[in-house]
Amino acid sequence: MSQTRISIDVMGGDRDVETVLTGVTLALAHRPDTSFLLFGDSELIEPNLKKFPTLKAASDVYHCDVAIDMDMKPSQALRQGRKTSSMWQAIDAVNTGIADGAVSAGNTGALMAMSKVILKTLNGIERPAIAAIWPTMKGETIVLDMGATIGGSAEQYFQFAVMGDAYARIIFGLESPRISLLNIGVEEMKGTDSVKQAADLLASSSLNFCGYIEGNGISQGDVDVVVTDGFTGNVALKTAEGIAQLISSYLKQVMVSSIFARIGYIFARGAFGALKERLDPDNVNGGTFLGLNGVVVKSHGGASPKGIAAAVELAIEVAANNMSDKIADEMDKMEEELLATQE
């Protein structure tokens, strides 16, 4: 098996360098056929890298003078971090071909802006989308867009569906992923004009379109891909994360509310541990930027080493399966279908 090369923006995110390197080391343990390009302040990276001999042996360090702040506006990041920042250089490594994919826990807006400038969008794609893997009662579902776009036309929703279809084929190994549009109801007359027009486009395509789905249906796991715009998707994601934290907080309060509750917790400790593991967002950390001429994965800024490892492994999997090429092929196929229906 050929070695996959992943570039890492070591300076991105809310955590320190050691946390990032720990996460990359965990990923390397699972995917030893990987090498890494570490971009950032070499004076911080090199001393910490000595603690991880296996990662050191599989990595090259590239010094960068600039780190993009988490609260920096995308336009400002482009001006100040162009070519000299760890984020820019990690992405540019994909553009020049020395890396197969890039991972950053840094500023989402800056990462998307730089990715679009450096890698450009695929033919037929108007805007990239951020795809996240959402845990459900039946497994996992891909939801996109999670924050790259505000609003969207019917054509853009259709493009998101095509990208989500290709992504689900790679990540889940499905032959015909089930796709739905997120809407305020499942009835045909509900929704914005762009959503209803997108439904018509999808229904006339060869994609496995299953109609509309409401917000409470995402976690049911009845479909494999849920399509929405970035504003709605991001709100839905943050709401779901908040509910998971609320449930965890309630459980902690209940477990110490009385002596009998504490005794019950002792006997049910294993079950509660399993529940905590299921609710851990680090298990599905990593949003993939779809629609670009290259692979970029965004990790949560405050992710633990376990979460960073999940994002890195996701980038390895997507890069190894030539995601961009498959999305491009799928777009060409869908465009031919749409033209045929209009003739």
mmCIF file of C-alpha atoms in Angstrom:
data_model
loop_
_atom_site.group_PDB
_atom_site.id
_atom_site.type_symbol
_atom_site.label_atom_id
_atom_site.label_comp_id
_atom_site.label_asym_id
_atom_site.label_seq_id
_atom_site.Cartn_x
_atom_site.Cartn_y
_atom_site.Cartn_z
ATOM 1 C CA MET A 1 0.000 0.000 0.000
ATOM 2 C CA SER A 2 1.361 3.417 -0.974
ATOM 3 C CA GLN A 3 2.065 5.874 1.799
ATOM 4 C CA THR A 4 -0.423 8.687 2.366
ATOM 5 C CA ARG A 5 1.034 12.098 3.250
ATOM 6 C CA ILE A 6 -0.937 14.478 5.445
ATOM 7 C CA SER A 7 0.014 18.070 6.224
ATOM 8 C CA ILE A 8 -0.840 19.376 9.692
ATOM 9 C CA ASP A 9 -1.394 22.985 10.747
ATOM 10 C CA VAL A 10 0.170 22.449 14.173
ATOM 11 C CA MET A 11 -0.531 26.017 15.317
ATOM 12 C CA GLY A 12 -4.266 25.918 14.598
ATOM 13 C CA GLY A 13 -6.866 25.550 17.353
ATOM 14 C CA ASP A 14 -7.274 26.303 21.032
ATOM 15 C CA ARG A 15 -4.961 23.563 22.304
ATOM 16 C CA ASP A 16 -1.185 23.567 22.635
ATOM 17 C CA VAL A 17 1.374 21.985 20.315
ATOM 18 C CA GLU A 18 1.770 18.896 22.484
ATOM 19 C CA THR A 19 -1.962 18.159 22.294
ATOM 20 C CA VAL A 20 -1.894 18.326 18.503
ATOM 21 C CA LEU A 21 1.176 16.098 18.255
ATOM 22 C CA THR A 22 -0.349 13.602 20.677
ATOM 23 C CA GLY A 23 -3.420 13.358 18.458
ATOM 24 C CA VAL A 24 -1.365 12.908 15.292
ATOM 25 C CA THR A 25 0.635 10.170 17.052
ATOM 26 C CA LEU A 26 -2.586 8.334 17.935
ATOM 27 C CA ALA A 27 -3.638 8.485 14.287
ATOM 28 C CA LEU A 28 -0.246 7.183 13.176
ATOM 29 C CA ALA A 29 -0.639 4.193 15.492
ATOM 30 C CA HIS A 30 -3.833 3.264 13.649
ATOM 31 C CA ARG A 31 -2.512 4.167 10.189
ATOM 32 C CA PRO A 32 1.230 3.391 10.175
ATOM 33 C CA ASP A 33 1.297 3.727 6.376
ATOM 34 C CA THR A 34 1.129 7.520 6.779
ATOM 35 C CA SER A 35 3.743 10.269 6.860
ATOM 36 C CA PHE A 36 3.230 13.843 8.037
ATOM 37 C CA LEU A 37 4.308 17.364 7.185
ATOM 38 C CA LEU A 38 4.162 19.494 10.328
ATOM 39 C CA PHE A 39 3.769 23.245 9.722
ATOM 40 C CA GLY A 40 4.300 25.776 12.501
ATOM 41 C CA ASP A 41 6.836 27.323 14.856
ATOM 42 C CA SER A 42 9.751 24.900 14.777
ATOM 43 C CA GLU A 43 10.997 26.189 18.141
ATOM 44 C CA LEU A 44 7.798 24.850 19.669
ATOM 45 C CA ILE A 45 7.373 21.771 17.511
ATOM 46 C CA GLU A 46 10.885 20.298 17.648
ATOM 47 C CA PRO A 47 11.206 20.000 21.480
ATOM 48 C CA ASN A 48 7.731 18.483 21.768
ATOM 49 C CA LEU A 49 8.326 16.133 18.859
ATOM 50 C CA LYS A 50 11.136 14.463 20.818
ATOM 51 C CA LYS A 51 8.437 13.054 23.123
ATOM 52 C CA PHE A 52 6.930 11.168 20.171
ATOM 53 C CA PRO A 53 9.720 9.155 18.494
ATOM 54 C CA THR A 54 7.409 7.254 16.138
ATOM 55 C CA LEU A 55 5.876 10.494 14.889
ATOM 56 C CA LYS A 56 9.282 12.147 14.621
ATOM 57 C CA ALA A 57 10.470 9.310 12.386
ATOM 58 C CA ALA A 58 7.418 9.715 10.133
ATOM 59 C CA SER A 59 7.412 13.518 9.936
ATOM 60 C CA ASP A 60 9.108 16.531 8.419
ATOM 61 C CA VAL A 61 8.899 19.918 10.152
ATOM 62 C CA TYR A 62 8.408 23.134 8.169
ATOM 63 C CA HIS A 63 8.924 26.380 10.055
ATOM 64 C CA CYS A 64 6.278 29.089 9.681
ATOM 65 C CA ASP A 65 6.507 32.578 11.151
ATOM 66 C CA VAL A 66 2.765 33.276 11.351
ATOM 67 C CA ALA A 67 -0.133 31.550 13.133
ATOM 68 C CA ILE A 68 -3.744 32.491 12.335
ATOM 69 C CA ASP A 69 -5.708 33.613 15.402
ATOM 70 C CA MET A 70 -9.048 31.931 16.075
ATOM 71 C CA ASP A 71 -10.923 35.249 16.078
ATOM 72 C CA MET A 72 -9.261 36.688 12.963
ATOM 73 C CA LYS A 73 -11.575 37.630 10.100
ATOM 74 C CA PRO A 74 -11.034 35.609 6.895
ATOM 75 C CA SER A 75 -10.087 38.729 4.905
ATOM 76 C CA GLN A 76 -7.554 39.696 7.563
ATOM 77 C CA ALA A 77 -6.173 36.163 7.670
ATOM 78 C CA LEU A 78 -5.674 36.222 3.903
ATOM 79 C CA ARG A 79 -3.771 39.496 4.122
ATOM 80 C CA GLN A 80 -1.583 38.663 7.110
ATOM 81 C CA GLY A 81 -1.170 34.921 6.653
ATOM 82 C CA ARG A 82 -0.810 34.648 2.911
ATOM 83 C CA LYS A 83 2.067 32.263 2.131
ATOM 84 C CA THR A 84 3.733 32.719 5.558
ATOM 85 C CA SER A 85 1.235 31.139 7.967
ATOM 86 C CA SER A 86 1.145 27.507 9.044
ATOM 87 C CA MET A 87 -2.449 27.250 7.793
ATOM 88 C CA TRP A 88 -1.629 28.562 4.315
ATOM 89 C CA GLN A 89 1.429 26.353 3.916
ATOM 90 C CA ALA A 90 -0.384 23.224 5.120
ATOM 91 C CA ILE A 91 -3.052 23.784 2.443
ATOM 92 C CA ASP A 92 -0.512 24.749 -0.215
ATOM 93 C CA ALA A 93 1.280 21.447 0.395
ATOM 94 C CA VAL A 94 -1.833 19.757 -1.000
ATOM 95 C CA ASN A 95 -1.892 22.137 -3.963
ATOM 96 C CA THR A 96 1.732 21.442 -4.872
ATOM 97 C CA GLY A 97 1.278 17.691 -4.448
ATOM 98 C CA ILE A 98 3.693 17.073 -1.579
ATOM 99 C CA ALA A 99 0.723 16.209 0.668
ATOM 100 C CA ASP A 100 -2.449 14.255 -0.082
ATOM 101 C CA GLY A 101 -4.583 16.100 2.456
ATOM 102 C CA ALA A 102 -4.434 18.833 5.101
ATOM 103 C CA VAL A 103 -5.798 19.028 8.654
ATOM 104 C CA SER A 104 -6.251 22.141 10.784
ATOM 105 C CA ALA A 105 -8.064 22.904 14.041
ATOM 106 C CA GLY A 106 -7.780 26.606 13.322
ATOM 107 C CA ASN A 107 -10.152 29.415 12.389
ATOM 108 C CA THR A 108 -12.907 27.886 10.200
ATOM 109 C CA GLY A 109 -13.564 31.017 8.127
ATOM 110 C CA ALA A 110 -9.880 31.554 7.446
ATOM 111 C CA LEU A 111 -9.351 27.889 6.605
ATOM 112 C CA MET A 112 -12.204 27.907 4.096
ATOM 113 C CA ALA A 113 -11.101 31.212 2.558
ATOM 114 C CA MET A 114 -7.519 30.024 2.122
ATOM 115 C CA SER A 115 -8.632 26.639 0.801
ATOM 116 C CA LYS A 116 -10.787 28.283 -1.875
ATOM 117 C CA VAL A 117 -7.984 30.649 -2.909
ATOM 118 C CA ILE A 118 -5.285 27.979 -3.017
ATOM 119 C CA LEU A 119 -7.115 24.859 -4.200
ATOM 120 C CA LYS A 120 -10.029 26.399 -6.140
ATOM 121 C CA THR A 121 -13.386 24.670 -6.525
ATOM 122 C CA LEU A 122 -14.046 21.722 -8.804
ATOM 123 C CA ASN A 123 -15.725 22.288 -12.161
ATOM 124 C CA GLY A 124 -19.470 22.544 -11.671
ATOM 125 C CA ILE A 125 -19.236 23.427 -7.977
ATOM 126 C CA GLU A 126 -20.285 26.989 -7.111
ATOM 127 C CA ARG A 127 -19.446 26.811 -3.398
ATOM 128 C CA PRO A 128 -17.649 24.271 -1.230
ATOM 129 C CA ALA A 129 -19.490 22.656 1.673
ATOM 130 C CA ILE A 130 -18.410 21.382 5.075
ATOM 131 C CA ALA A 131 -19.571 17.812 5.653
ATOM 132 C CA ALA A 132 -19.802 16.412 9.181
ATOM 133 C CA ILE A 133 -20.521 12.895 10.386
ATOM 134 C CA TRP A 134 -23.528 12.877 12.715
ATOM 135 C CA PRO A 135 -24.105 9.976 15.173
ATOM 136 C CA THR A 136 -27.613 8.508 14.937
ATOM 137 C CA MET A 137 -29.701 5.744 16.476
ATOM 138 C CA LYS A 138 -28.810 3.475 13.576
ATOM 139 C CA GLY A 139 -25.185 4.432 13.011
ATOM 140 C CA GLU A 140 -23.956 7.614 11.348
ATOM 141 C CA THR A 141 -25.259 10.169 8.863
ATOM 142 C CA ILE A 142 -23.442 12.784 6.795
ATOM 143 C CA VAL A 143 -24.807 16.330 7.122
ATOM 144 C CA LEU A 144 -23.776 19.200 4.843
ATOM 145 C CA ASP A 145 -23.319 22.134 4.720
ATOM 146 C CA MET A 146 -22.210 22.813 8.291
ATOM 147 C CA GLY A 147 -21.125 26.436 7.961
ATOM 148 C CA ALA A 148 -19.467 27.299 4.661
ATOM 149 C CA THR A 149 -22.489 28.992 3.068
ATOM 150 C CA ILE A 150 -25.401 31.128 4.234
ATOM 151 C CA GLY A 151 -28.519 30.319 2.276
ATOM 152 C CA GLY A 152 -28.275 28.635 -1.086
ATOM 153 C CA SER A 153 -29.868 28.224 -4.499
ATOM 154 C CA ALA A 154 -31.542 25.059 -5.736
ATOM 155 C CA GLU A 155 -28.489 24.324 -7.870
ATOM 156 C CA GLN A 156 -26.189 24.629 -4.871
ATOM 157 C CA TYR A 157 -28.344 22.271 -2.817
ATOM 158 C CA PHE A 158 -28.205 19.847 -5.716
ATOM 159 C CA GLN A 159 -24.416 20.137 -5.841
ATOM 160 C CA PHE A 160 -24.258 19.497 -2.083
ATOM 161 C CA ALA A 161 -26.311 16.349 -2.606
ATOM 162 C CA VAL A 162 -23.969 15.118 -5.334
ATOM 163 C CA MET A 163 -20.942 15.760 -3.115
ATOM 164 C CA GLY A 164 -22.639 14.108 -0.136
ATOM 165 C CA ASP A 165 -23.462 11.080 -2.260
ATOM 166 C CA ALA A 166 -19.820 10.648 -3.320
ATOM 167 C CA TYR A 167 -18.615 11.241 0.247
ATOM 168 C CA ALA A 168 -21.009 8.630 1.691
ATOM 169 C CA ARG A 169 -19.817 6.110 -0.883
ATOM 170 C CA ILE A 170 -16.254 6.623 0.362
ATOM 171 C CA ILE A 171 -16.840 6.897 4.120
ATOM 172 C CA PHE A 172 -19.659 4.377 4.513
ATOM 173 C CA GLY A 173 -18.943 2.134 1.535
ATOM 174 C CA LEU A 174 -22.518 2.459 0.245
ATOM 175 C CA GLU A 175 -23.592 1.777 -3.324
ATOM 176 C CA SER A 176 -26.647 4.046 -3.263
ATOM 177 C CA PRO A 177 -26.699 6.441 -0.273
ATOM 178 C CA ARG A 178 -30.143 7.643 0.812
ATOM 179 C CA ILE A 179 -30.355 11.445 0.535
ATOM 180 C CA SER A 180 -32.839 13.898 2.069
ATOM 181 C CA LEU A 181 -33.265 17.670 2.159
ATOM 182 C CA LEU A 182 -33.626 19.262 5.600
ATOM 183 C CA ASN A 183 -36.938 21.109 5.761
ATOM 184 C CA ILE A 184 -39.527 22.425 8.226
ATOM 185 C CA GLY A 185 -41.862 19.579 7.261
ATOM 186 C CA VAL A 186 -42.062 16.521 5.041
ATOM 187 C CA GLU A 187 -44.997 17.795 2.990
ATOM 188 C CA GLU A 188 -44.241 18.838 -0.588
ATOM 189 C CA MET A 189 -45.727 22.333 -0.209
ATOM 190 C CA LYS A 190 -43.465 23.293 2.724
ATOM 191 C CA GLY A 191 -40.093 25.004 2.574
ATOM 192 C CA THR A 192 -38.426 27.844 0.707
ATOM 193 C CA ASP A 193 -38.587 28.081 -3.075
ATOM 194 C CA SER A 194 -34.929 27.044 -3.414
ATOM 195 C CA VAL A 195 -35.474 23.931 -1.273
ATOM 196 C CA LYS A 196 -38.572 22.919 -3.259
ATOM 197 C CA GLN A 197 -36.778 23.517 -6.548
ATOM 198 C CA ALA A 198 -33.826 21.459 -5.297
ATOM 199 C CA ALA A 199 -36.226 18.631 -4.459
ATOM 200 C CA ASP A 200 -37.485 18.684 -8.063
ATOM 201 C CA LEU A 201 -33.919 18.514 -9.393
ATOM 202 C CA LEU A 202 -33.019 15.637 -7.079
ATOM 203 C CA ALA A 203 -36.198 13.734 -7.863
ATOM 204 C CA SER A 204 -35.366 13.855 -11.581
ATOM 205 C CA SER A 205 -31.792 12.604 -11.030
ATOM 206 C CA SER A 206 -30.441 9.089 -10.513
ATOM 207 C CA LEU A 207 -29.519 9.910 -6.914
ATOM 208 C CA ASN A 208 -31.394 7.973 -4.229
ATOM 209 C CA PHE A 209 -33.483 10.952 -3.096
ATOM 210 C CA CYS A 210 -35.833 10.171 -0.207
ATOM 211 C CA GLY A 211 -37.618 13.511 0.057
ATOM 212 C CA TYR A 212 -37.639 15.924 2.974
ATOM 213 C CA ILE A 213 -36.523 15.289 6.536
ATOM 214 C CA GLU A 214 -37.200 17.390 9.638
ATOM 215 C CA GLY A 215 -34.581 18.332 12.213
ATOM 216 C CA ASN A 216 -35.710 15.703 14.687
ATOM 217 C CA GLY A 217 -35.349 13.055 11.998
ATOM 218 C CA ILE A 218 -31.598 13.472 11.504
ATOM 219 C CA SER A 219 -30.756 11.464 14.615
ATOM 220 C CA GLN A 220 -33.169 8.692 13.614
ATOM 221 C CA GLY A 221 -30.638 7.532 11.039
ATOM 222 C CA ASP A 222 -33.195 6.777 8.308
ATOM 223 C CA VAL A 223 -31.056 8.446 5.617
ATOM 224 C CA ASP A 224 -27.331 8.523 4.895
ATOM 225 C CA VAL A 225 -26.976 12.146 3.707
ATOM 226 C CA VAL A 226 -28.839 15.231 4.896
ATOM 227 C CA VAL A 227 -28.515 18.367 2.741
ATOM 228 C CA THR A 228 -29.040 21.903 4.038
ATOM 229 C CA ASP A 229 -27.381 25.322 3.942
ATOM 230 C CA GLY A 230 -24.497 26.283 6.218
ATOM 231 C CA PHE A 231 -26.506 28.538 8.514
ATOM 232 C CA THR A 232 -29.154 25.939 9.299
ATOM 233 C CA GLY A 233 -26.647 23.090 9.451
ATOM 234 C CA ASN A 234 -24.374 24.890 11.876
ATOM 235 C CA VAL A 235 -27.274 25.844 14.159
ATOM 236 C CA ALA A 236 -28.502 22.242 14.125
ATOM 237 C CA LEU A 237 -25.038 20.919 14.959
ATOM 238 C CA LYS A 238 -24.441 23.331 17.825
ATOM 239 C CA THR A 239 -27.921 22.575 19.199
ATOM 240 C CA ALA A 240 -27.234 18.840 19.108
ATOM 241 C CA GLU A 241 -23.882 19.325 20.855
ATOM 242 C CA GLY A 242 -25.577 21.432 23.523
ATOM 243 C CA ILE A 243 -28.238 18.789 24.130
ATOM 244 C CA ALA A 244 -25.554 16.118 24.507
ATOM 245 C CA GLN A 245 -23.805 18.284 27.113
ATOM 246 C CA LEU A 246 -27.143 18.901 28.858
ATOM 247 C CA ILE A 247 -27.873 15.169 29.098
ATOM 248 C CA SER A 248 -24.387 14.528 30.462
ATOM 249 C CA SER A 249 -24.825 17.291 33.043
ATOM 250 C CA TYR A 250 -28.236 15.964 34.116
ATOM 251 C CA LEU A 251 -26.823 12.464 34.560
ATOM 252 C CA LYS A 252 -24.018 13.746 36.777
ATOM 253 C CA GLN A 253 -26.502 15.655 38.933
ATOM 254 C CA VAL A 254 -28.801 12.651 39.281
ATOM 255 C CA MET A 255 -25.983 10.284 40.179
ATOM 256 C CA VAL A 256 -25.037 12.322 43.268
ATOM 257 C CA SER A 257 -28.551 13.358 44.283
ATOM 258 C CA SER A 258 -28.916 10.674 46.991
ATOM 259 C CA ILE A 259 -27.139 7.754 48.615
ATOM 260 C CA PHE A 260 -29.311 5.322 46.660
ATOM 261 C CA ALA A 261 -28.424 7.040 43.405
ATOM 262 C CA ARG A 262 -24.736 6.723 44.235
ATOM 263 C CA ILE A 263 -25.148 3.040 45.019
ATOM 264 C CA GLY A 264 -27.052 2.567 41.765
ATOM 265 C CA TYR A 265 -24.273 4.296 39.867
ATOM 266 C CA ILE A 266 -21.732 1.807 41.216
ATOM 267 C CA PHE A 267 -23.700 -1.086 39.729
ATOM 268 C CA ALA A 268 -24.435 0.739 36.471
ATOM 269 C CA ARG A 269 -20.993 2.290 36.021
ATOM 270 C CA GLY A 270 -20.252 0.269 32.903
ATOM 271 C CA ALA A 271 -23.490 1.317 31.220
ATOM 272 C CA PHE A 272 -22.924 4.976 32.044
ATOM 273 C CA GLY A 273 -19.376 4.711 30.729
ATOM 274 C CA ALA A 274 -20.719 3.343 27.452
ATOM 275 C CA LEU A 275 -23.241 6.182 27.266
ATOM 276 C CA LYS A 276 -20.509 8.759 27.861
ATOM 277 C CA GLU A 277 -18.496 7.225 25.049
ATOM 278 C CA ARG A 278 -21.477 7.430 22.680
ATOM 279 C CA LEU A 279 -22.015 11.102 23.539
ATOM 280 C CA ASP A 280 -18.346 12.035 23.134
ATOM 281 C CA PRO A 281 -18.112 14.469 20.163
ATOM 282 C CA ASP A 282 -14.430 13.603 19.697
ATOM 283 C CA ASN A 283 -15.503 10.261 18.212
ATOM 284 C CA VAL A 284 -16.807 11.992 15.083
ATOM 285 C CA ASN A 285 -14.554 15.050 15.074
ATOM 286 C CA GLY A 286 -13.638 16.392 11.675
ATOM 287 C CA GLY A 287 -15.503 18.298 8.980
ATOM 288 C CA THR A 288 -14.396 17.673 5.399
ATOM 289 C CA PHE A 289 -14.368 20.555 2.909
ATOM 290 C CA LEU A 290 -16.102 19.127 -0.148
ATOM 291 C CA GLY A 291 -15.944 20.601 -3.642
ATOM 292 C CA LEU A 292 -12.278 21.607 -3.688
ATOM 293 C CA ASN A 293 -9.379 20.396 -5.830
ATOM 294 C CA GLY A 294 -7.861 18.710 -2.816
ATOM 295 C CA VAL A 295 -8.580 17.359 0.653
ATOM 296 C CA VAL A 296 -8.912 19.654 3.679
ATOM 297 C CA VAL A 297 -10.344 18.511 7.030
ATOM 298 C CA LYS A 298 -11.325 20.914 9.800
ATOM 299 C CA SER A 299 -10.923 19.681 13.384
ATOM 300 C CA HIS A 300 -12.826 21.267 16.259
ATOM 301 C CA GLY A 301 -10.632 23.963 17.778
ATOM 302 C CA GLY A 302 -10.878 22.553 21.297
ATOM 303 C CA ALA A 303 -10.591 18.883 20.339
ATOM 304 C CA SER A 304 -8.704 16.507 22.619
ATOM 305 C CA PRO A 305 -5.902 14.307 21.240
ATOM 306 C CA LYS A 306 -8.547 11.649 20.590
ATOM 307 C CA GLY A 307 -10.575 14.135 18.538
ATOM 308 C CA ILE A 308 -7.560 15.325 16.592
ATOM 309 C CA ALA A 309 -6.693 11.709 15.811
ATOM 310 C CA ALA A 310 -10.220 11.193 14.461
ATOM 311 C CA ALA A 311 -9.868 14.213 12.155
ATOM 312 C CA VAL A 312 -6.451 13.069 10.921
ATOM 313 C CA GLU A 313 -7.695 9.536 10.249
ATOM 314 C CA LEU A 314 -10.656 10.973 8.362
ATOM 315 C CA ALA A 315 -8.277 12.978 6.158
ATOM 316 C CA ILE A 316 -6.204 9.853 5.529
ATOM 317 C CA GLU A 317 -9.273 7.850 4.523
ATOM 318 C CA VAL A 318 -10.669 10.534 2.232
ATOM 319 C CA ALA A 319 -7.312 11.268 0.598
ATOM 320 C CA ALA A 320 -6.543 7.589 0.046
ATOM 321 C CA ASN A 321 -9.859 7.192 -1.797
ATOM 322 C CA ASN A 322 -9.321 10.120 -4.205
ATOM 323 C CA MET A 323 -12.428 11.948 -3.034
ATOM 324 C CA SER A 324 -12.006 15.029 -5.231
ATOM 325 C CA ASP A 325 -11.744 12.931 -8.387
ATOM 326 C CA LYS A 326 -14.859 10.961 -7.464
ATOM 327 C CA ILE A 327 -16.873 14.122 -6.787
ATOM 328 C CA ALA A 328 -15.715 15.572 -10.119
ATOM 329 C CA ASP A 329 -16.792 12.402 -11.943
ATOM 330 C CA GLU A 330 -20.147 12.440 -10.143
ATOM 331 C CA MET A 331 -20.728 16.099 -11.074
ATOM 332 C CA ASP A 332 -20.028 15.396 -14.749
ATOM 333 C CA LYS A 333 -22.495 12.512 -14.668
ATOM 334 C CA MET A 334 -25.214 14.570 -12.985
ATOM 335 C CA GLU A 335 -24.763 17.498 -15.385
ATOM 336 C CA GLU A 336 -25.253 15.145 -18.326
ATOM 337 C CA GLU A 337 -28.417 13.784 -16.698
ATOM 338 C CA LEU A 338 -29.830 17.275 -16.108
ATOM 339 C CA LEU A 339 -29.126 18.299 -19.683
ATOM 340 C CA ALA A 340 -30.854 15.149 -20.943
ATOM 341 C CA THR A 341 -33.999 15.938 -18.935
ATOM 342 C CA GLN A 342 -34.114 19.475 -20.366
ATOM 343 C CA GLU A 343 -33.931 18.333 -23.987
#
